[in-house]
């Protein structure tokens, strides 16, 4: 009897073990299948010419509806190489940027090198004049392929620097030249768009300033300030402590804030009233003075602040490590005369800056009452699953992650409206459009009541929606993606494309081009 009971227990234990093994096996199959099916194809071509480049359409279900749109009136393919700037101009601003490893001064001795342009991060500030032909030679001395994307600049498509779309990543030891005309004055920046989450995070970025051909205001002191987090430590330019900008009482100062991180920072200026003079490089109309008002600056965005140095004391720019505060003592930027008393760290004010009501209205070519030729609604969300073979969070546009996100087709001359809707609760999404500047039309369905606002990166909190619009005036293949580059790296990318464009470049494992 005892032997029978023992035999029965062994059979039950065997069945339980077998069941567990079957469940684990099934889970392994599901996980393995999810990892494999989410992996990028070896070759993805983003061309819209319906020619040989479209042979991989079966890997991209969102492109199957192109047959009616991709053959325009002429039906002739437009090579992306033909969408370029002139070779010469009356004035040429020429630079060389070398991607190389360097040990930054605030790094610990045992900390690895940064990825830099010309040995610094941010790289050299490139300062040009509106109308210049900008020529930049990229030399790669890193062990990985790189590119340069000119964030916010309406470059011709071939100069956009997107690996696998407008060029191949520049391999170690190789060089590449970018050419574009600096049409719009303002504050812009540049960064790698090959594996951009990793490479920008490791230091491959810098600031581009386009001075206006006919300035409307005069600034005695003009300083770019790039915000970047290194291993949990926030830095402004290459300083983690307090830095001073020498300025005399009464002088006008412009601080150009550039957010290169993936998540927003809260900033304010203490000790003096200030103006938000420009957003994403574009001037605001009749800005009004603010006092200690918190500004939320999100990934990819730029804020130009202008103020007069006080007659006594020094102003100070204070920053919080996230959008909630409090402000930190360091890093900080002090502006004033040597020895002047520095404005103390303020408490975070209850009301943050709202660009939808700031400044004064003026007539604008695009308003909420404009006739839009085409409207696309883009829903932002997230789920858990697999992205390019990796388990974890997946960030989606219209319910899909790249490369299966819809391709938005536009035609030259159209007035295009994009309606961004953040349906998820997985944080903030700064959505960036390449190649164009858009006008913000509405927030949560309400038209702006202040200055017209032109941006290239719009930040959406959970539950928010924005309508933005632009004229389709720059033919090519252009990315739209979240500039929290972790989100982009995990699926939050899509393409906005004109018809008939062909590109010889491919995204995927065969080429090694990964723009996100």
Short mmCIF file of C-alpha atoms in Angstrom, two decimals:
data_model
loop_
_atom_site.label_atom_id
_atom_site.label_comp_id
_atom_site.label_asym_id
_atom_site.label_seq_id
_atom_site.Cartn_x
_atom_site.Cartn_y
_atom_site.Cartn_z
CA UNK A 1 0.00 0.00 0.00
CA UNK A 2 2.80 2.42 0.91
CA UNK A 3 4.57 1.54 -2.33
CA UNK A 4 1.36 2.26 -4.29
CA UNK A 5 0.96 5.66 -2.60
CA UNK A 6 4.58 6.53 -3.32
CA UNK A 7 4.12 5.49 -6.96
CA UNK A 8 1.00 7.67 -7.23
CA UNK A 9 2.79 10.66 -5.75
CA UNK A 10 5.62 10.19 -8.22
CA UNK A 11 3.13 10.11 -11.13
CA UNK A 12 1.47 13.33 -9.88
CA UNK A 13 4.85 15.01 -9.44
CA UNK A 14 5.86 13.92 -12.93
CA UNK A 15 2.66 15.33 -14.41
CA UNK A 16 3.14 18.62 -12.56
CA UNK A 17 6.74 18.82 -13.72
CA UNK A 18 5.72 17.99 -17.28
CA UNK A 19 2.99 20.65 -17.17
CA UNK A 20 5.47 23.25 -15.89
CA UNK A 21 7.95 22.29 -18.60
CA UNK A 22 5.23 22.54 -21.25
CA UNK A 23 4.19 25.99 -19.98
CA UNK A 24 7.80 27.17 -19.89
CA UNK A 25 8.36 25.75 -23.36
CA UNK A 26 5.27 27.50 -24.70
CA UNK A 27 6.37 30.74 -23.06
CA UNK A 28 9.80 30.33 -24.60
CA UNK A 29 8.25 29.85 -28.03
CA UNK A 30 6.08 32.93 -27.58
CA UNK A 31 9.04 35.02 -26.37
CA UNK A 32 11.30 33.73 -29.11
CA UNK A 33 8.67 34.35 -31.77
CA UNK A 34 8.03 37.86 -30.44
CA UNK A 35 11.72 38.67 -30.43
CA UNK A 36 12.21 37.33 -33.95
CA UNK A 37 9.15 38.91 -35.56
CA UNK A 38 9.89 42.32 -34.01
CA UNK A 39 13.44 42.33 -35.35
CA UNK A 40 14.13 44.84 -38.12
CA UNK A 41 14.31 43.26 -41.57
CA UNK A 42 17.73 43.06 -43.16
CA UNK A 43 16.67 45.69 -45.70
CA UNK A 44 14.13 48.51 -45.35
CA UNK A 45 13.96 51.10 -48.11
CA UNK A 46 11.94 54.24 -47.40
CA UNK A 47 11.72 55.40 -51.03
CA UNK A 48 8.34 56.27 -52.54
CA UNK A 49 9.16 55.96 -56.24
CA UNK A 50 7.41 52.58 -56.75
CA UNK A 51 10.45 51.34 -58.60
CA UNK A 52 13.12 48.80 -57.72
CA UNK A 53 13.60 50.38 -54.32
CA UNK A 54 10.10 49.22 -53.34
CA UNK A 55 10.85 45.53 -53.74
CA UNK A 56 10.65 45.05 -49.96
CA UNK A 57 7.10 46.40 -49.61
CA UNK A 58 5.96 43.07 -48.16
CA UNK A 59 8.08 43.79 -45.07
CA UNK A 60 6.33 47.12 -44.55
CA UNK A 61 2.53 46.71 -44.54
CA UNK A 62 2.00 50.44 -44.03
CA UNK A 63 3.48 51.10 -47.47
CA UNK A 64 1.00 48.91 -49.36
CA UNK A 65 -1.34 51.88 -49.93
CA UNK A 66 1.22 53.86 -51.91
CA UNK A 67 0.24 52.61 -55.34
CA UNK A 68 -2.21 55.46 -55.91
CA UNK A 69 0.04 58.22 -54.57
CA UNK A 70 3.65 57.39 -55.30
CA UNK A 71 3.34 57.91 -59.08
CA UNK A 72 2.82 61.65 -59.41
CA UNK A 73 1.88 63.55 -62.51
CA UNK A 74 5.14 62.73 -64.25
CA UNK A 75 5.64 59.25 -62.83
CA UNK A 76 9.40 59.90 -62.91
CA UNK A 77 11.51 59.03 -59.91
CA UNK A 78 13.32 61.88 -58.14
CA UNK A 79 16.69 60.66 -56.82
CA UNK A 80 17.35 61.89 -53.32
CA UNK A 81 20.82 62.96 -54.48
CA UNK A 82 19.16 65.62 -56.65
CA UNK A 83 17.66 67.32 -53.58
CA UNK A 84 20.80 69.23 -52.66
CA UNK A 85 22.10 72.75 -52.00
CA UNK A 86 24.11 74.75 -54.54
CA UNK A 87 27.82 74.01 -54.77
CA UNK A 88 28.86 77.62 -54.31
CA UNK A 89 27.51 80.95 -53.06
CA UNK A 90 28.55 84.54 -52.40
CA UNK A 91 29.48 83.62 -48.84
CA UNK A 92 30.46 80.14 -47.65
CA UNK A 93 30.86 79.16 -43.99
CA UNK A 94 33.06 76.07 -43.92
CA UNK A 95 33.81 73.81 -40.95
CA UNK A 96 35.36 70.43 -40.16
CA UNK A 97 33.91 68.26 -37.41
CA UNK A 98 35.87 65.21 -36.31
CA UNK A 99 34.02 62.51 -34.40
CA UNK A 100 36.52 61.23 -31.83
CA UNK A 101 36.88 59.90 -28.30
CA UNK A 102 37.86 62.32 -25.53
CA UNK A 103 38.00 62.32 -21.74
CA UNK A 104 35.95 65.25 -20.49
CA UNK A 105 37.32 67.31 -17.57
CA UNK A 106 34.48 66.48 -15.17
CA UNK A 107 34.70 62.72 -15.81
CA UNK A 108 36.21 60.52 -13.13
CA UNK A 109 39.56 58.95 -14.01
CA UNK A 110 38.04 55.48 -14.27
CA UNK A 111 35.10 56.72 -16.35
CA UNK A 112 35.11 55.94 -20.06
CA UNK A 113 35.65 58.49 -22.79
CA UNK A 114 32.88 60.56 -24.28
CA UNK A 115 32.04 60.52 -28.00
CA UNK A 116 32.79 64.05 -29.15
CA UNK A 117 33.09 66.40 -32.08
CA UNK A 118 36.57 67.92 -32.11
CA UNK A 119 37.31 66.66 -28.60
CA UNK A 120 34.52 68.51 -26.77
CA UNK A 121 30.90 67.87 -25.90
CA UNK A 122 29.03 69.90 -26.88
CA UNK A 123 31.11 70.14 -30.02
CA UNK A 124 32.18 73.49 -31.46
CA UNK A 125 29.42 76.09 -31.73
CA UNK A 126 28.99 76.72 -35.44
CA UNK A 127 28.04 80.36 -35.98
CA UNK A 128 26.92 81.45 -39.45
CA UNK A 129 24.98 84.30 -41.02
CA UNK A 130 21.52 83.97 -42.51
CA UNK A 131 21.90 83.25 -46.23
CA UNK A 132 25.31 81.58 -45.90
CA UNK A 133 26.06 78.36 -47.71
CA UNK A 134 27.14 76.12 -44.84
CA UNK A 135 29.66 73.41 -45.71
CA UNK A 136 30.59 70.90 -42.99
CA UNK A 137 33.13 68.12 -43.48
CA UNK A 138 32.57 65.19 -41.11
CA UNK A 139 35.59 63.00 -40.33
CA UNK A 140 35.02 59.83 -38.34
CA UNK A 141 37.74 58.62 -35.95
CA UNK A 142 35.39 56.52 -33.84
CA UNK A 143 34.97 52.77 -34.07
CA UNK A 144 31.31 53.05 -35.14
CA UNK A 145 29.52 54.70 -38.05
CA UNK A 146 28.09 58.20 -37.44
CA UNK A 147 26.12 60.96 -39.17
CA UNK A 148 25.16 64.58 -38.45
CA UNK A 149 21.52 65.71 -38.39
CA UNK A 150 20.86 69.47 -38.39
CA UNK A 151 18.02 69.64 -35.89
CA UNK A 152 15.41 72.28 -36.79
CA UNK A 153 17.14 73.42 -39.97
CA UNK A 154 15.20 73.13 -43.23
CA UNK A 155 18.09 71.52 -45.08
CA UNK A 156 17.72 69.91 -48.52
CA UNK A 157 16.85 66.27 -48.03
CA UNK A 158 20.25 64.84 -48.95
CA UNK A 159 21.84 66.83 -46.08
CA UNK A 160 19.43 65.63 -43.36
CA UNK A 161 21.92 63.13 -41.92
CA UNK A 162 19.52 60.22 -41.32
CA UNK A 163 21.35 56.92 -41.62
CA UNK A 164 19.65 54.59 -44.09
CA UNK A 165 17.36 57.28 -45.52
CA UNK A 166 19.47 60.19 -46.79
CA UNK A 167 22.94 58.61 -46.50
CA UNK A 168 24.84 55.63 -45.19
CA UNK A 169 26.41 56.02 -41.77
CA UNK A 170 29.94 57.36 -42.20
CA UNK A 171 32.21 54.44 -41.37
CA UNK A 172 35.37 54.67 -39.25
CA UNK A 173 38.11 56.43 -41.16
CA UNK A 174 35.72 57.90 -43.75
CA UNK A 175 34.58 61.46 -44.45
CA UNK A 176 31.32 63.03 -45.61
CA UNK A 177 30.35 66.59 -46.57
CA UNK A 178 27.08 68.35 -45.78
CA UNK A 179 25.91 71.44 -47.69
CA UNK A 180 22.88 73.60 -46.93
CA UNK A 181 21.82 77.23 -47.03
CA UNK A 182 21.07 78.77 -43.63
CA UNK A 183 17.70 80.22 -44.62
CA UNK A 184 16.24 80.95 -41.19
CA UNK A 185 17.95 82.81 -38.35
CA UNK A 186 17.83 81.27 -34.89
CA UNK A 187 19.15 78.69 -32.44
CA UNK A 188 19.57 75.14 -33.74
CA UNK A 189 21.72 72.14 -32.91
CA UNK A 190 23.33 69.13 -34.50
CA UNK A 191 23.71 65.51 -33.41
CA UNK A 192 24.29 62.05 -34.79
CA UNK A 193 21.28 60.30 -36.32
CA UNK A 194 22.84 56.85 -36.47
CA UNK A 195 21.79 54.93 -33.35
CA UNK A 196 20.97 58.39 -32.04
CA UNK A 197 19.86 57.28 -28.57
CA UNK A 198 23.32 55.92 -27.85
CA UNK A 199 25.45 58.32 -29.84
CA UNK A 200 23.81 61.59 -28.83
CA UNK A 201 23.74 60.37 -25.24
CA UNK A 202 27.46 59.67 -25.42
CA UNK A 203 28.20 63.22 -26.52
CA UNK A 204 27.86 63.58 -30.31
CA UNK A 205 26.05 66.92 -30.39
CA UNK A 206 26.70 70.66 -30.68
CA UNK A 207 25.00 74.02 -31.25
CA UNK A 208 24.39 75.82 -34.54
CA UNK A 209 23.56 79.56 -34.43
CA UNK A 210 22.29 81.40 -37.50
CA UNK A 211 22.62 85.16 -36.97
CA UNK A 212 19.97 87.24 -38.75
CA UNK A 213 20.97 89.14 -41.88
CA UNK A 214 19.10 92.18 -40.49
CA UNK A 215 18.95 91.98 -36.67
CA UNK A 216 15.84 93.52 -35.08
CA UNK A 217 17.45 93.72 -31.63
CA UNK A 218 20.99 94.06 -30.29
CA UNK A 219 22.54 91.70 -27.76
CA UNK A 220 25.77 92.69 -26.06
CA UNK A 221 26.36 89.16 -24.75
CA UNK A 222 25.15 86.06 -26.61
CA UNK A 223 25.85 82.62 -25.15
CA UNK A 224 24.65 79.09 -26.09
CA UNK A 225 23.98 76.77 -23.13
CA UNK A 226 23.52 73.06 -23.88
CA UNK A 227 21.96 70.92 -21.13
CA UNK A 228 23.11 67.29 -20.97
CA UNK A 229 23.13 64.54 -18.36
CA UNK A 230 26.23 62.37 -17.96
CA UNK A 231 25.79 59.24 -15.83
CA UNK A 232 23.11 60.95 -13.75
CA UNK A 233 25.02 64.25 -13.44
CA UNK A 234 23.60 67.32 -15.19
CA UNK A 235 26.03 69.60 -17.03
CA UNK A 236 25.66 72.94 -18.78
CA UNK A 237 28.05 72.95 -21.72
CA UNK A 238 31.08 71.23 -20.13
CA UNK A 239 30.51 72.41 -16.55
CA UNK A 240 28.75 70.60 -13.71
CA UNK A 241 29.36 73.43 -11.24
CA UNK A 242 28.72 77.17 -11.29
CA UNK A 243 29.99 79.13 -14.29
CA UNK A 244 30.12 82.88 -14.79
CA UNK A 245 29.31 84.97 -17.84
CA UNK A 246 30.85 88.43 -17.59
CA UNK A 247 28.35 91.19 -18.37
CA UNK A 248 28.08 94.83 -17.30
CA UNK A 249 25.03 96.46 -15.72
CA UNK A 250 22.53 97.54 -18.37
CA UNK A 251 23.88 95.26 -21.10
CA UNK A 252 21.46 93.05 -23.01
CA UNK A 253 22.14 89.32 -22.71
CA UNK A 254 20.79 86.45 -24.80
CA UNK A 255 21.00 82.93 -23.38
CA UNK A 256 20.32 80.21 -25.94
CA UNK A 257 19.14 77.12 -24.05
CA UNK A 258 19.44 73.83 -25.93
CA UNK A 259 17.96 70.67 -24.39
CA UNK A 260 19.98 67.67 -25.57
CA UNK A 261 18.62 65.23 -22.97
CA UNK A 262 15.73 62.84 -23.45
CA UNK A 263 13.58 64.18 -20.63
CA UNK A 264 12.56 67.75 -19.73
CA UNK A 265 14.30 70.08 -17.31
CA UNK A 266 12.78 72.94 -15.38
CA UNK A 267 14.74 76.20 -15.64
CA UNK A 268 14.28 79.81 -14.54
CA UNK A 269 16.22 83.04 -14.33
CA UNK A 270 16.54 84.68 -10.91
CA UNK A 271 17.54 88.23 -10.07
CA UNK A 272 16.07 90.01 -13.09
CA UNK A 273 12.92 90.01 -15.27
CA UNK A 274 13.43 88.19 -18.57
CA UNK A 275 11.80 87.67 -21.95
CA UNK A 276 11.28 84.40 -23.80
CA UNK A 277 12.43 85.89 -27.09
CA UNK A 278 12.32 82.78 -29.28
CA UNK A 279 11.26 79.14 -29.25
CA UNK A 280 13.06 76.58 -31.43
CA UNK A 281 14.92 79.47 -33.07
CA UNK A 282 11.83 81.45 -34.12
CA UNK A 283 11.04 84.84 -32.58
CA UNK A 284 7.91 85.41 -30.53
CA UNK A 285 5.90 88.58 -31.18
CA UNK A 286 6.15 91.24 -28.46
CA UNK A 287 7.22 88.99 -25.56
CA UNK A 288 6.44 90.33 -22.09
CA UNK A 289 8.68 90.29 -18.98
CA UNK A 290 8.58 87.28 -16.67
CA UNK A 291 9.88 87.01 -13.11
CA UNK A 292 11.14 83.65 -11.82
CA UNK A 293 8.58 81.86 -14.02
CA UNK A 294 9.45 78.15 -14.48
CA UNK A 295 10.19 77.05 -18.04
CA UNK A 296 9.86 73.38 -19.01
CA UNK A 297 12.39 72.66 -21.77
CA UNK A 298 12.00 69.21 -23.33
CA UNK A 299 14.21 67.03 -25.51
CA UNK A 300 15.31 68.76 -28.71
CA UNK A 301 13.75 72.12 -27.83
CA UNK A 302 15.47 75.52 -27.65
CA UNK A 303 14.55 78.62 -25.63
CA UNK A 304 16.15 82.03 -26.23
CA UNK A 305 16.01 84.20 -23.08
CA UNK A 306 16.79 87.95 -23.20
CA UNK A 307 17.27 90.35 -20.31
CA UNK A 308 19.20 93.39 -19.13
CA UNK A 309 21.86 92.90 -16.49
CA UNK A 310 20.64 94.56 -13.27
CA UNK A 311 22.37 97.68 -11.94
CA UNK A 312 23.28 95.82 -8.76
CA UNK A 313 23.74 92.11 -8.23
CA UNK A 314 24.07 89.29 -10.74
CA UNK A 315 21.35 87.23 -12.40
CA UNK A 316 21.50 83.42 -12.27
CA UNK A 317 20.06 80.63 -14.35
CA UNK A 318 18.97 77.72 -12.16
CA UNK A 319 17.97 74.26 -13.35
CA UNK A 320 16.08 71.31 -11.91
CA UNK A 321 17.03 67.75 -12.73
CA UNK A 322 13.49 67.07 -13.97
CA UNK A 323 10.31 68.98 -14.75
CA UNK A 324 9.11 69.11 -11.14
CA UNK A 325 12.00 70.74 -9.28
CA UNK A 326 13.41 71.85 -6.96
CA UNK A 327 16.07 73.96 -8.62
CA UNK A 328 19.63 72.83 -7.90
CA UNK A 329 22.49 74.99 -6.68
CA UNK A 330 24.64 73.47 -9.41
CA UNK A 331 24.98 73.46 -12.28
CA UNK A 332 24.13 77.15 -12.51
CA UNK A 333 25.05 80.06 -14.75
CA UNK A 334 25.77 83.45 -13.16
CA UNK A 335 25.53 86.53 -15.37
CA UNK A 336 26.99 89.84 -14.16
CA UNK A 337 30.11 91.58 -12.97
CA UNK A 338 32.80 89.84 -10.96
CA UNK A 339 32.03 90.12 -7.25
CA UNK A 340 28.37 91.10 -7.67
CA UNK A 341 25.95 89.44 -5.26
CA UNK A 342 24.31 86.44 -6.93
CA UNK A 343 20.54 86.00 -6.88
CA UNK A 344 19.71 83.06 -4.58
CA UNK A 345 18.10 79.80 -5.67
CA UNK A 346 14.34 80.47 -5.87
CA UNK A 347 11.47 78.16 -5.00
CA UNK A 348 9.61 76.68 -7.98
CA UNK A 349 6.75 79.00 -8.87
CA UNK A 350 3.19 77.64 -9.00
CA UNK A 351 2.54 78.69 -12.60
CA UNK A 352 4.85 77.56 -15.39
CA UNK A 353 5.39 79.28 -18.72
CA UNK A 354 2.55 78.78 -21.23
CA UNK A 355 3.52 79.65 -24.79
CA UNK A 356 -0.11 79.42 -25.98
CA UNK A 357 -0.96 82.69 -24.18
CA UNK A 358 2.42 84.47 -24.23
CA UNK A 359 3.24 87.56 -26.28
CA UNK A 360 0.87 89.45 -28.55
CA UNK A 361 -1.19 88.20 -31.51
CA UNK A 362 -0.37 89.25 -35.05
CA UNK A 363 -1.58 88.13 -38.50
CA UNK A 364 -0.11 84.82 -39.57
CA UNK A 365 -0.24 82.76 -42.75
CA UNK A 366 -1.48 79.69 -40.84
CA UNK A 367 -4.27 79.81 -38.26
CA UNK A 368 -6.96 77.51 -36.87
CA UNK A 369 -9.29 78.88 -39.58
CA UNK A 370 -6.99 77.99 -42.47
CA UNK A 371 -8.07 75.50 -45.12
CA UNK A 372 -5.97 72.38 -44.71
CA UNK A 373 -5.40 70.19 -47.74
CA UNK A 374 -4.70 67.10 -45.68
CA UNK A 375 -4.96 66.20 -41.98
CA UNK A 376 -3.28 63.29 -40.24
CA UNK A 377 -4.07 62.29 -36.66
CA UNK A 378 -1.11 60.69 -34.88
CA UNK A 379 -1.87 58.93 -31.60
CA UNK A 380 0.99 58.46 -29.14
CA UNK A 381 0.88 55.47 -26.83
CA UNK A 382 2.89 52.57 -25.45
CA UNK A 383 2.60 48.92 -24.62
CA UNK A 384 4.84 46.09 -23.45
CA UNK A 385 6.23 43.64 -25.93
CA UNK A 386 9.20 43.47 -28.26
CA UNK A 387 11.04 46.15 -30.20
CA UNK A 388 13.74 45.10 -32.66
CA UNK A 389 14.20 41.84 -30.79
CA UNK A 390 14.23 43.40 -27.32
CA UNK A 391 11.58 42.71 -24.68
CA UNK A 392 10.25 45.68 -22.72
CA UNK A 393 8.35 48.91 -23.37
CA UNK A 394 7.26 49.62 -26.94
CA UNK A 395 6.30 53.18 -27.86
CA UNK A 396 3.76 53.43 -30.65
CA UNK A 397 2.39 55.86 -33.23
CA UNK A 398 -1.12 54.98 -34.39
CA UNK A 399 -0.81 51.68 -32.55
CA UNK A 400 2.32 50.56 -34.41
CA UNK A 401 6.04 50.73 -33.75
CA UNK A 402 8.70 51.45 -36.35
CA UNK A 403 9.20 50.12 -39.00
CA UNK A 404 5.48 49.23 -39.14
CA UNK A 405 4.22 52.76 -38.43
CA UNK A 406 2.15 54.47 -41.15
CA UNK A 407 3.92 56.57 -43.74
CA UNK A 408 2.32 60.00 -44.12
CA UNK A 409 2.19 61.07 -47.78
CA UNK A 410 2.12 64.77 -48.69
CA UNK A 411 2.41 66.65 -51.97
CA UNK A 412 4.37 69.80 -52.61
CA UNK A 413 2.29 72.93 -52.04
CA UNK A 414 -0.20 71.33 -49.65
CA UNK A 415 -1.05 72.88 -46.30
CA UNK A 416 -0.67 69.89 -43.98
CA UNK A 417 -2.18 69.57 -40.51
CA UNK A 418 -0.84 67.06 -38.01
CA UNK A 419 -2.95 66.32 -34.95
CA UNK A 420 -0.82 64.81 -32.18
CA UNK A 421 -2.77 63.08 -29.40
CA UNK A 422 -0.95 61.62 -26.38
CA UNK A 423 -3.24 58.79 -25.31
CA UNK A 424 -0.75 57.01 -23.07
CA UNK A 425 0.47 57.63 -19.55
CA UNK A 426 4.10 56.71 -20.19
CA UNK A 427 5.49 60.18 -19.79
CA UNK A 428 6.06 63.14 -22.08
CA UNK A 429 6.71 62.92 -25.81
CA UNK A 430 8.59 65.75 -27.58
CA UNK A 431 7.61 65.10 -31.20
CA UNK A 432 10.10 66.36 -33.79
CA UNK A 433 9.51 66.85 -37.53
CA UNK A 434 12.51 66.88 -39.87
CA UNK A 435 12.89 69.30 -42.77
CA UNK A 436 10.05 71.67 -41.87
CA UNK A 437 8.93 74.21 -39.29
CA UNK A 438 5.30 74.03 -38.21
CA UNK A 439 2.90 76.56 -36.73
CA UNK A 440 1.10 75.53 -33.55
CA UNK A 441 -2.61 75.90 -34.35
CA UNK A 442 -4.41 74.59 -31.24
CA UNK A 443 -3.74 73.03 -27.86
CA UNK A 444 -6.43 70.66 -26.59
CA UNK A 445 -8.72 72.06 -29.28
CA UNK A 446 -8.26 75.73 -28.36
CA UNK A 447 -6.53 78.25 -30.60
CA UNK A 448 -3.51 80.17 -29.29
CA UNK A 449 -4.28 83.61 -27.86
CA UNK A 450 -0.75 85.07 -27.80
CA UNK A 451 2.04 85.29 -30.34
CA UNK A 452 2.09 82.94 -33.32
CA UNK A 453 4.41 80.05 -32.42
CA UNK A 454 6.60 78.22 -34.92
CA UNK A 455 8.41 75.08 -33.75
CA UNK A 456 10.03 71.90 -34.98
CA UNK A 457 9.54 70.00 -31.68
CA UNK A 458 6.25 69.94 -29.74
CA UNK A 459 6.10 68.38 -26.27
CA UNK A 460 2.95 66.50 -25.22
CA UNK A 461 2.11 65.45 -21.69
CA UNK A 462 -0.29 62.54 -21.11
CA UNK A 463 -3.81 63.46 -22.25
CA UNK A 464 -2.71 66.49 -24.27
CA UNK A 465 -3.32 67.13 -27.94
CA UNK A 466 -1.88 69.68 -30.37
CA UNK A 467 -2.76 70.61 -33.93
CA UNK A 468 0.24 71.88 -35.88
CA UNK A 469 0.42 72.81 -39.56
CA UNK A 470 3.00 73.54 -42.24
CA UNK A 471 3.31 74.05 -45.97
CA UNK A 472 4.83 71.07 -47.77
CA UNK A 473 7.67 73.00 -49.39
CA UNK A 474 10.71 70.75 -48.99
CA UNK A 475 10.45 67.52 -51.03
CA UNK A 476 12.06 64.41 -49.64
CA UNK A 477 11.81 61.58 -47.15
CA UNK A 478 11.54 62.98 -43.61
CA UNK A 479 11.33 61.45 -40.16
CA UNK A 480 8.80 62.28 -37.46
CA UNK A 481 9.84 60.89 -34.11
CA UNK A 482 9.85 61.39 -30.38
CA UNK A 483 12.96 63.26 -29.23
CA UNK A 484 13.05 61.28 -26.05
CA UNK A 485 15.50 59.18 -28.02
CA UNK A 486 14.87 56.14 -25.83
CA UNK A 487 11.25 56.23 -27.00
CA UNK A 488 12.38 56.61 -30.61
CA UNK A 489 14.80 53.72 -30.17
CA UNK A 490 11.88 51.61 -28.96
CA UNK A 491 9.50 52.29 -31.83
CA UNK A 492 8.25 55.92 -31.78
CA UNK A 493 9.27 56.86 -35.33
CA UNK A 494 7.45 57.32 -38.61
CA UNK A 495 8.06 58.88 -42.03
CA UNK A 496 6.53 61.87 -43.77
CA UNK A 497 7.24 61.55 -47.46
CA UNK A 498 6.68 63.24 -50.80
CA UNK A 499 5.81 61.10 -53.85
CA UNK A 500 8.32 59.75 -56.35
CA UNK A 501 11.43 60.04 -54.17
CA UNK A 502 13.98 57.27 -54.62
CA UNK A 503 16.87 56.57 -52.28
CA UNK A 504 19.74 54.10 -52.70
CA UNK A 505 20.15 53.82 -48.92
CA UNK A 506 18.58 51.20 -46.69
CA UNK A 507 17.85 50.79 -43.00
CA UNK A 508 18.48 47.41 -41.40
CA UNK A 509 21.02 44.77 -40.58
CA UNK A 510 22.41 44.37 -44.10
CA UNK A 511 23.50 48.01 -44.23
CA UNK A 512 24.08 48.57 -40.51
CA UNK A 513 22.06 51.79 -40.72
CA UNK A 514 19.85 52.39 -37.67
CA UNK A 515 18.66 56.03 -37.50
CA UNK A 516 16.87 55.75 -34.17
#
